[in-house]
Short mmCIF file of C-alpha atoms and ligand atoms in Angstrom, two decimals:
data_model
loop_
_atom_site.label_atom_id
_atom_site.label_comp_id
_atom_site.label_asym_id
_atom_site.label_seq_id
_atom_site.Cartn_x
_atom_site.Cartn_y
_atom_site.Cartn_z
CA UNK A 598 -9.41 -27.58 -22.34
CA UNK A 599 -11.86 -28.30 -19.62
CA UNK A 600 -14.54 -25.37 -18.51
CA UNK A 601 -13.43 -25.70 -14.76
CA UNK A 602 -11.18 -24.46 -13.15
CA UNK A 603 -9.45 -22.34 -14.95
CA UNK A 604 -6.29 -22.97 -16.32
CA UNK A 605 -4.37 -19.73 -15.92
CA UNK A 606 -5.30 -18.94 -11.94
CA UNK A 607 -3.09 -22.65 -11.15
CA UNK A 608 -0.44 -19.98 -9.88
CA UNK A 609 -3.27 -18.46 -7.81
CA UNK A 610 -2.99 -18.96 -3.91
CA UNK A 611 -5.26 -17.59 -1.06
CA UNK A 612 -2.98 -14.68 0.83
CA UNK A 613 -2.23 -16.23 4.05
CA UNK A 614 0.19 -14.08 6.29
CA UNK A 615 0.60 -14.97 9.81
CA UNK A 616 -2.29 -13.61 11.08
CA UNK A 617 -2.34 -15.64 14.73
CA UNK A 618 -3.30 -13.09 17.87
CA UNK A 619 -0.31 -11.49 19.53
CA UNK A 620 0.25 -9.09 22.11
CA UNK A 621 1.76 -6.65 19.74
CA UNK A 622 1.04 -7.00 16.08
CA UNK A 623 3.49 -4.60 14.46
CA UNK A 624 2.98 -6.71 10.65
CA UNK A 625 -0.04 -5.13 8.92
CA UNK A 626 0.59 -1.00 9.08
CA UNK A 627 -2.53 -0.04 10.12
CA UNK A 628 -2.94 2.24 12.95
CA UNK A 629 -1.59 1.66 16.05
CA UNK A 630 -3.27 4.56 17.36
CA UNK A 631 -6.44 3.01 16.92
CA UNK A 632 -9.58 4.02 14.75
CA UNK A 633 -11.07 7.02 14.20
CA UNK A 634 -13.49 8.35 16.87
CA UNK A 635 -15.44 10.55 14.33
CA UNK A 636 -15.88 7.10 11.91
CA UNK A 637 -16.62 5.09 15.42
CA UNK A 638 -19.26 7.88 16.65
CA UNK A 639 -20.98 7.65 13.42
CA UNK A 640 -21.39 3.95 13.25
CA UNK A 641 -22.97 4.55 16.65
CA UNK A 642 -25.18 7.01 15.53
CA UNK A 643 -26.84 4.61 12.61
CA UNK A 644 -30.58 4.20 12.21
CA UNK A 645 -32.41 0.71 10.92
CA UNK A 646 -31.58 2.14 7.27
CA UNK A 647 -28.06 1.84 7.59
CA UNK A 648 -28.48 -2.02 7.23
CA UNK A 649 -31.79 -2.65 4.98
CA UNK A 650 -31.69 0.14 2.88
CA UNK A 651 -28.84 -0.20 -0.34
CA UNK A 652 -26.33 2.55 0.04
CA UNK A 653 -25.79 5.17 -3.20
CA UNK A 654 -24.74 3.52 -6.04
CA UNK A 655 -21.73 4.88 -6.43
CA UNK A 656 -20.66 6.61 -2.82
CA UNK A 657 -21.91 9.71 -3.73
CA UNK A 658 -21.67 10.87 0.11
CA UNK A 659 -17.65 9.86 0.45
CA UNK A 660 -17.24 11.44 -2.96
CA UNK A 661 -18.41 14.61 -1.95
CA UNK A 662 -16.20 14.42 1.38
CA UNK A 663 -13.38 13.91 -0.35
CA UNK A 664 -13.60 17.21 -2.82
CA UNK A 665 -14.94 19.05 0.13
CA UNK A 666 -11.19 17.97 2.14
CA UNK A 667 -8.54 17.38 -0.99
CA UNK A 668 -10.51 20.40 -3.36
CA UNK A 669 -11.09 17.84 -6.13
CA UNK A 670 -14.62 17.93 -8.06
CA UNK A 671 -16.54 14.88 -6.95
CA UNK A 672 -16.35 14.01 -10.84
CA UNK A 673 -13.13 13.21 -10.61
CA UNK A 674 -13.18 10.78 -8.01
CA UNK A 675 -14.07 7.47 -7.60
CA UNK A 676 -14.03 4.98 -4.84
CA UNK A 677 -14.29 1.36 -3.45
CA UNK A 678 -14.11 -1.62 -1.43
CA UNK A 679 -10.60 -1.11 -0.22
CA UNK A 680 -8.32 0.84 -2.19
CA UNK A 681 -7.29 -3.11 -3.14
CA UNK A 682 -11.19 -2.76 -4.87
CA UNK A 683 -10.08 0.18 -6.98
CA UNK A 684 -6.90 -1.47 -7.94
CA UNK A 685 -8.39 -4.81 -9.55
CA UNK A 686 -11.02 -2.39 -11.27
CA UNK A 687 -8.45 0.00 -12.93
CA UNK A 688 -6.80 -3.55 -13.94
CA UNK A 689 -9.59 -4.60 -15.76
CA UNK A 690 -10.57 -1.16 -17.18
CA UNK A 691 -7.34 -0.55 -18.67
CA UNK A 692 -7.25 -3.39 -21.37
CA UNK A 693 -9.22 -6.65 -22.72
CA UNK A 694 -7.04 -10.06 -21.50
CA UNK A 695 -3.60 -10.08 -21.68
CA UNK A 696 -1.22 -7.30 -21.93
CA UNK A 697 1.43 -6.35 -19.69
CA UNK A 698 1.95 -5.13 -16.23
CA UNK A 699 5.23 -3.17 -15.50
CA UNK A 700 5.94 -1.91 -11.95
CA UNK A 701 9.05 -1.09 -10.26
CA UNK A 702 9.99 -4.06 -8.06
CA UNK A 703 10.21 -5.13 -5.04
CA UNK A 704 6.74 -3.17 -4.44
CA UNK A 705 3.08 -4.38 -2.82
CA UNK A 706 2.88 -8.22 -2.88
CA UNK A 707 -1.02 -7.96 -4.37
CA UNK A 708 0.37 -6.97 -7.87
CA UNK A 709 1.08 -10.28 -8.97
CA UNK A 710 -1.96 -11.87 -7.60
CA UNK A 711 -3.41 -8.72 -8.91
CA UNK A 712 -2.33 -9.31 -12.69
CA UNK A 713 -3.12 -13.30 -12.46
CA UNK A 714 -6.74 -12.76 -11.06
CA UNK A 715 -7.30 -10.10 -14.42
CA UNK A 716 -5.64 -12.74 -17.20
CA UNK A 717 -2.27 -10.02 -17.24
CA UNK A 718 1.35 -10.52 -17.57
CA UNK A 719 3.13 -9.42 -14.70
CA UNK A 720 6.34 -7.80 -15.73
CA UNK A 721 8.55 -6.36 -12.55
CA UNK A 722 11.24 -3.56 -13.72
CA UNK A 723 14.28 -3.25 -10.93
CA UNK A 724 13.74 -0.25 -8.60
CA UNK A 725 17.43 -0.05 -10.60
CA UNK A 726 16.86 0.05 -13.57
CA UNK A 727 13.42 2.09 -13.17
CA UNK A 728 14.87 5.06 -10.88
CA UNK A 729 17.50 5.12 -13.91
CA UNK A 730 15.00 6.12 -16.47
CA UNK A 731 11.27 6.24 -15.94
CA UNK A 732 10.89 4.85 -19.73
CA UNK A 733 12.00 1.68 -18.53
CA UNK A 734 8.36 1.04 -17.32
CA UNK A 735 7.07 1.70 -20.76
CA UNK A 736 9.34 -1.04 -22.12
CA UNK A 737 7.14 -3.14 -24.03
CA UNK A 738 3.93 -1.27 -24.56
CA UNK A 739 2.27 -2.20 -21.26
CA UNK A 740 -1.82 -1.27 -20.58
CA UNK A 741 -1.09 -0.93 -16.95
CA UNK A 742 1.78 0.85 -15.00
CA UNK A 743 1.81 0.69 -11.20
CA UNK A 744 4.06 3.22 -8.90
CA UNK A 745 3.87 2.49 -5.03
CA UNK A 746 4.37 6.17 -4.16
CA UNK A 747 5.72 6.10 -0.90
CA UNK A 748 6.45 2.21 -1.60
CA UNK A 749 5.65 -0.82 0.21
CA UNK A 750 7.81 -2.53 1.67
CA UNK A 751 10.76 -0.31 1.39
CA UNK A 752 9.45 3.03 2.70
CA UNK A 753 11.19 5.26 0.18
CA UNK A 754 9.45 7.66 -1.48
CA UNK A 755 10.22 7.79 -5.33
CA UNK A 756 11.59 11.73 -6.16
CA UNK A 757 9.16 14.01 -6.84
CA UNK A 758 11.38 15.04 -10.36
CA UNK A 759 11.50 11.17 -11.31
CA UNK A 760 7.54 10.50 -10.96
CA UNK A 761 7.37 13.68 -12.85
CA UNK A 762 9.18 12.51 -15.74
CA UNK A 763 7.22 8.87 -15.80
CA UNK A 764 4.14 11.13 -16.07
CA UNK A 765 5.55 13.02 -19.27
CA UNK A 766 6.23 10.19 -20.73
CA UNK A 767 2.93 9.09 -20.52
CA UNK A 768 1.37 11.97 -21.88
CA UNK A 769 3.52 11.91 -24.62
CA UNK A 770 2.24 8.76 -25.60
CA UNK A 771 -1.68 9.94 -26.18
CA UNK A 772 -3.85 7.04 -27.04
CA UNK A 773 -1.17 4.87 -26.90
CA UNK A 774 -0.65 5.35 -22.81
CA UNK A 775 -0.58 2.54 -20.35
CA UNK A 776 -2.67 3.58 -17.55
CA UNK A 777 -0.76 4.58 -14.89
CA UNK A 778 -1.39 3.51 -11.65
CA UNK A 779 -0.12 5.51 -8.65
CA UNK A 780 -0.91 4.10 -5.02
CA UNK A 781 -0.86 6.59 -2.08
CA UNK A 782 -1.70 4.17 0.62
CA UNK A 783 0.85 5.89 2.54
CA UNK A 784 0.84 9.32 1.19
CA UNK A 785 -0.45 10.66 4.70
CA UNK A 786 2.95 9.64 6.16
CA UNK A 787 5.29 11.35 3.94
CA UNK A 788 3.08 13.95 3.15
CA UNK A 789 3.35 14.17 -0.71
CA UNK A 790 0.81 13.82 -3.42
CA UNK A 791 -0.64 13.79 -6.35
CA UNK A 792 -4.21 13.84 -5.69
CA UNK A 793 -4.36 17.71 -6.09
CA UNK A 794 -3.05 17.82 -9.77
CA UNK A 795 -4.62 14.21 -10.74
CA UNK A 796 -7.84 15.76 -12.15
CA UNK A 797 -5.35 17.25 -15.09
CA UNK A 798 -2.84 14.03 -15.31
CA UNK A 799 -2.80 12.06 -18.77
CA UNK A 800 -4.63 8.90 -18.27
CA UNK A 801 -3.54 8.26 -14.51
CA UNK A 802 -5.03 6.96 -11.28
CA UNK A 803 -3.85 8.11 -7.72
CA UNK A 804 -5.36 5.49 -4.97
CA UNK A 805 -5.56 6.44 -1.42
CA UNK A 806 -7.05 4.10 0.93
CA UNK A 807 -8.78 4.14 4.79
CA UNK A 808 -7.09 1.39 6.08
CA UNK A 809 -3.83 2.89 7.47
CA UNK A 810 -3.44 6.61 8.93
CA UNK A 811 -7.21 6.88 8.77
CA UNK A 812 -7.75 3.93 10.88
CA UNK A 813 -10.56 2.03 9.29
CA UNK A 814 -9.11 -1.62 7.91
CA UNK A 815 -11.45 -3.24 9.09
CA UNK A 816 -14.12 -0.99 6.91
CA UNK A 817 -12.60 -1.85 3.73
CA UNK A 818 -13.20 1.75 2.05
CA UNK A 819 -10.98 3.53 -0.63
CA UNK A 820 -10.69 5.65 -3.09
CA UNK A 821 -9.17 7.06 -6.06
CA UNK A 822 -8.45 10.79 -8.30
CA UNK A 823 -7.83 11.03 -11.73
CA UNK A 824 -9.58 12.59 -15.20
CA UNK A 825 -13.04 11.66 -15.18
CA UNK A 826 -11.83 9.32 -18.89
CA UNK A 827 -10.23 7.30 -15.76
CA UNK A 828 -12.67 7.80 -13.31
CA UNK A 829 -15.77 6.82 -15.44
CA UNK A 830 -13.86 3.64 -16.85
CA UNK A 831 -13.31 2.76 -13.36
CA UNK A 832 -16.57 2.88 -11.96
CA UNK A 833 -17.82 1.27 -14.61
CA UNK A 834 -15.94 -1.76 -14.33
CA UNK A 835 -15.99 -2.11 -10.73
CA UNK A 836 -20.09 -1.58 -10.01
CA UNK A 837 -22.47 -0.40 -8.26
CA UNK A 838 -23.03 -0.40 -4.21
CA UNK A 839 -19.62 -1.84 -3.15
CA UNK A 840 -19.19 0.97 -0.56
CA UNK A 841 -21.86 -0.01 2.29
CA UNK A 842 -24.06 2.54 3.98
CA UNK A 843 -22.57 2.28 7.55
CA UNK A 844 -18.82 1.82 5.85
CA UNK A 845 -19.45 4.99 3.51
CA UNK A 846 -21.07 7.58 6.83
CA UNK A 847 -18.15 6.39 8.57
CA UNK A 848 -15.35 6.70 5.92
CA UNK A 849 -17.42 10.22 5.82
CA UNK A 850 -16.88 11.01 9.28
CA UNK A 851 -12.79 9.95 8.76
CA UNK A 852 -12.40 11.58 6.05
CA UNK A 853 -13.85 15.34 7.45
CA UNK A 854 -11.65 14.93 10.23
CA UNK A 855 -12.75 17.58 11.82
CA UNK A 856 -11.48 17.04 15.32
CA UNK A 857 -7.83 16.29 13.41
CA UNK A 858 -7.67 12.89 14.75
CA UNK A 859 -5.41 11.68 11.60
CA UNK A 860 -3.21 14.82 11.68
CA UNK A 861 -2.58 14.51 15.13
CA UNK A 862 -1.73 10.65 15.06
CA UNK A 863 0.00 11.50 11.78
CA UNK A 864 2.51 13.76 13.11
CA UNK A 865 2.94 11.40 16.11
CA UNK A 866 3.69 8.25 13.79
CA UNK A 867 6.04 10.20 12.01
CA UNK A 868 7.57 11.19 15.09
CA UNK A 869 7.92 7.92 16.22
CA UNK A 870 9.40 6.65 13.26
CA UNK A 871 12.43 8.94 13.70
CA UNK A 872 13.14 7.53 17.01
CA UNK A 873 13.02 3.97 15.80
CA UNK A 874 14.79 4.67 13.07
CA UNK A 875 17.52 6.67 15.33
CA UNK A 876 16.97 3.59 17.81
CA UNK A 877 18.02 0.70 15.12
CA UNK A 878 21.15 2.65 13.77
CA UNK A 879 22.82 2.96 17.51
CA UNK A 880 22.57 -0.92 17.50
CA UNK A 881 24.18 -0.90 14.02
CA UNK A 882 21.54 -1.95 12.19
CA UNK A 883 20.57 0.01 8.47
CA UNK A 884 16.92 0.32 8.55
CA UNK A 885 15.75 2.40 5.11
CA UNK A 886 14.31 6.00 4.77
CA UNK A 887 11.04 5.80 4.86
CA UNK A 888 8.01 8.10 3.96
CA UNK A 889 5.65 5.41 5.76
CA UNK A 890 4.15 4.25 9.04
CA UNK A 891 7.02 0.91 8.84
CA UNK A 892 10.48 0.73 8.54
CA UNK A 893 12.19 -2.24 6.46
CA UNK A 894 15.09 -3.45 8.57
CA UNK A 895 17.60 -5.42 6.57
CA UNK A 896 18.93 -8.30 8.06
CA UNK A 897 21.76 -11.04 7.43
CA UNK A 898 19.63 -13.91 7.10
CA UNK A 899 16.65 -15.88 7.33
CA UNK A 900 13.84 -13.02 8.36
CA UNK A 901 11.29 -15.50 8.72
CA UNK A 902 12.77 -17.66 11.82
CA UNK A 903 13.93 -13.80 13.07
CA UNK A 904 9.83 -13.03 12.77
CA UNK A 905 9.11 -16.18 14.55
CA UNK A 906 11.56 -15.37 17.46
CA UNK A 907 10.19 -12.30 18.00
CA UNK A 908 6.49 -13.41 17.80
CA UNK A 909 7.77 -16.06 20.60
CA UNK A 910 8.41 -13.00 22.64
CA UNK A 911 5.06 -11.45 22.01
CA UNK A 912 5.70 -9.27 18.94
CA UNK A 913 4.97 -9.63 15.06
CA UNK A 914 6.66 -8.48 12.31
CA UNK A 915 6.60 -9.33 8.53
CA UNK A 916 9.24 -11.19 7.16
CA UNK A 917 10.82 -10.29 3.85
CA UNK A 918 12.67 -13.49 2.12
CA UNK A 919 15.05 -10.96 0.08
CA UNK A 920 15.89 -13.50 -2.96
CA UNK A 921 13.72 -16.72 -1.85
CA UNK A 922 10.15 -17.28 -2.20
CA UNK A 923 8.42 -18.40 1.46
CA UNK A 924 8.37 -22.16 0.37
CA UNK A 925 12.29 -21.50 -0.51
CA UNK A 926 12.44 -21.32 -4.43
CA UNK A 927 14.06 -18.76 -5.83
CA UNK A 928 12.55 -15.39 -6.63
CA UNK A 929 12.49 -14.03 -10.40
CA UNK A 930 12.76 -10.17 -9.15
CA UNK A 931 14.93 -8.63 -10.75
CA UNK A 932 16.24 -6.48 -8.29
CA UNK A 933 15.65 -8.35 -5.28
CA UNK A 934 15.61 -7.14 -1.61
CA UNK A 935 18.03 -7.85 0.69
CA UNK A 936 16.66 -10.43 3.95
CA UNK A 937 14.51 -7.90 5.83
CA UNK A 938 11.81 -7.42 8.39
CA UNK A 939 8.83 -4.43 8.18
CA UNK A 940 8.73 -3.17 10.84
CA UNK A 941 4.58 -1.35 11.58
CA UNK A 942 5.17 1.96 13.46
CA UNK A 943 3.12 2.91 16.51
CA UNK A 944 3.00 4.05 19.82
CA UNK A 945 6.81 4.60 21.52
CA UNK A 946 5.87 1.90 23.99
CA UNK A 947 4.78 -0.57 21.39
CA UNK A 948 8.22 0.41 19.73
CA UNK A 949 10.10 -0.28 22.73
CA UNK A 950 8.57 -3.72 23.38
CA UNK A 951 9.41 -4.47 19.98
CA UNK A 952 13.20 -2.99 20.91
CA UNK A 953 13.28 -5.43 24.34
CA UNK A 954 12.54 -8.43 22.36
CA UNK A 955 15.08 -7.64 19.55
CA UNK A 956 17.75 -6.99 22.53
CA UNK A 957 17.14 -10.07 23.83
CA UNK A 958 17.34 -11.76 20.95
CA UNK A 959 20.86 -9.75 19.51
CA UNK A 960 22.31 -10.78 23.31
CA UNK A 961 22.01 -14.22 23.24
CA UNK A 962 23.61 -14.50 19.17
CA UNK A 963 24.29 -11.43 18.37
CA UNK A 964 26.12 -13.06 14.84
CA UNK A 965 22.28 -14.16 13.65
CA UNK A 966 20.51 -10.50 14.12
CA UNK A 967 23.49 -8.35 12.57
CA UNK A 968 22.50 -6.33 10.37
CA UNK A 969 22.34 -5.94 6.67
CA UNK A 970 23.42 -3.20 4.25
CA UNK A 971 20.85 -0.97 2.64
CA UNK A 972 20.23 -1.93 -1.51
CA UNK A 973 22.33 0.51 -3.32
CA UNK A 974 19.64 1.87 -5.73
CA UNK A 975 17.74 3.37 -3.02
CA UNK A 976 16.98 7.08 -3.37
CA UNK A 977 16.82 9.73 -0.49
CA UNK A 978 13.47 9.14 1.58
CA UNK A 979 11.98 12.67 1.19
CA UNK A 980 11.26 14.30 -2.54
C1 PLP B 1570 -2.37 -1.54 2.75
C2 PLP B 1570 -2.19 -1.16 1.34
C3 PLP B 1570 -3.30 -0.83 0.55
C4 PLP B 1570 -4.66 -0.76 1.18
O1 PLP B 1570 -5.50 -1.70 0.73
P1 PLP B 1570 -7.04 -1.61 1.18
O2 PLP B 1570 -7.65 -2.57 0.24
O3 PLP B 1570 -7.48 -0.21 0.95
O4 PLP B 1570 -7.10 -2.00 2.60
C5 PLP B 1570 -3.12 -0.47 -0.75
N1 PLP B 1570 -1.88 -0.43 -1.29
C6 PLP B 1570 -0.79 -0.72 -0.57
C7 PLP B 1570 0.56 -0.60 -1.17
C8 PLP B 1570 -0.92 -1.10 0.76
O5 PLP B 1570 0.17 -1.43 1.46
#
């Protein structure tokens, strides 16, 4: 076996979405509203120690502002470079090499790359098979269990009961519990969470991140609740100083919110997202429920040359091959998704220049852009 490289990250690829300038980039959910003016103020505010002096080692300041605003003993959080940061440390906290991932599928597209960077088996479950019975994640002993809570890319929000009964489960395993892995990215947007009761939870992790309602991707800051077992183990295996000083007084700033800059855009997103929503159906089309700042639009075929038209007309959108791999192979999901396009909600007139350029498109074949039906197993958006 040679040294170099290594055998078992062959399947590994750089991620490399369409990320060419466009007038209106609805593909990435961030904010569309923009970036927080309290994080922006206080990156303007920094002295010379911002740069040459090492932050705390472990983001003792963002700690702090997060019990202070979610009422959660700094103890019992941890945090990161990107919630993405926290995610590959709880991967390789939670078990030596090897041992299996389970997650209920179709869900973020880092968990395979995720489990193939830490030496773990990836093992999707059906959104199915999963909503059926919760134990059908613990099938097969795995160390890690992820729940996408409300999920990307579908939007729905997992019921409140179900994720409840997962966590029971996993308590009434003891020693023998996978860690569970619950990511919140888009808990602002559907306004449930775990966070408050994580502190008490049986071996589990809630992640939140900074990148989307808060407005700071380009920051990379996240972090992540649980029982300070979790927490410790965490930190640990991620290290020190991966927050940066001007990153960590801004994700400060964000994360006070005093002014209620992320409320106010909040409630507006959500707002918006009705009104697309209503907007699709009256041209026939079945977007999903969703508890997040995108809709997933199911289409008849061939999403990506749809997200190419549209970015022709000025407009991007992520395209979701339902049962085909981008380089057209076929996809070993169980439960795959249906041809769709994620749609990144923002401002109404953002919304309606995405709506112009799907009109135009629809007019001139309307047979190409009908619509799709919505996957049967999906559960009602709000818990
Ligand atoms: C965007 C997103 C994140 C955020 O990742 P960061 O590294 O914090 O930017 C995490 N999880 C999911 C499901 C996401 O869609």
């Amino acid at each position: 076996m040679t040294p170099f490289p290594r055998e078992d990250y062959r399947a590994l690829s750089r991620y490399l979405p369409d990320r060419r300038p466009v007038p209106v980039d609805l593909s990435d959910n961030t904010n569309l509203w923009g970036t927080h003016p309290d994080a922006l103020q206080a990156i303007r505010e920094a002295g010379p120690d911002h740069l040459a002096r090492y932050p705390s080692l472990y983001a003792d300041e963002l700690r702090a502002a997060v019990s202070r605003r979610f009422g959660v003993p700094e103890e019992h959080v941890c945090t990161g470079c990107g919630s993405d940061d926290i995610l590959d440390a709880a991967f390789r906290a939670a078990a030596g090499p090897g041992g299996l991932v389970r997650w209920a599928d179709p869900t973020f597209s880092m968990l395979e790359p995720l489990c193939r960077m830490n030496g773990r088996e990836p093992g999707p479950v059906g959104w199915g098979e999963a909503l059926e019975d919760p134990a059908a994640l613990l099938a097969g002993d795995p160390v890690v269990v992820y729940v996408c809570r409300p999920n990307n890319p579908t939007g729905h929000v997992a019921p409140r009961a179900w994720m409840n009964a997962l966590l029971r489960l996993t308590r009434d395993r003891g020693a023998d519990a996978p860690l569970v892995i619950v990511d919140e990215a888009y808990a602002d947007f559907s306004g449930d969470s775990l966070v408050a009761e994580a502190p008490g939870l049986h071996r589990t992790l809630v992640v939140r991140t900074l990148s989307k309602a808060y407005g700071l991707a380009g920051l990379r800051a996240g972090w992540g609740a649980g029982p300070t077992e979790v927490i410790d183990e965490v930190e640990k295996a991620r290290g020190p100083y991966k927050v940066g000083r001007l990153a960590g007084a801004a994700a400060v700033a964000a994360v006070d919110d005093v002014g209620g800059w992320v409320e106010r855009t909040v409630a507006e997103c959500q707002e918006c997202r009705s009104a697309l929503i209503e907007a699709l159906e009256a041209r026939g089309l079945e977007p999903l429920p969703s508890g997040a700042n995108f809709v997933l639009v199911p289409v008849a075929r061939a999403p990506t040359e749809k997200a190419l038209a549209l970015r022709e007309r000025g407009v991007a959108v992520r395209p979701f091959p339902g049962e085909r791999t981008a380089d057209g192979a076929a996809k070993a999901t169980p439960q795959p998704l249906p041809d769709a396009l994620r749609v990144t909600v923002g401002p109404w007139p953002l919304m309606e220049r995405f709506l112009g350029a799907l009109d135009d498109l629809r007019a001139a074949d309307p047979d190409a852009w009908a619509g799709a039906p919505r996957p049967v197993w999906l559960p009602g958006a709000t818990p």
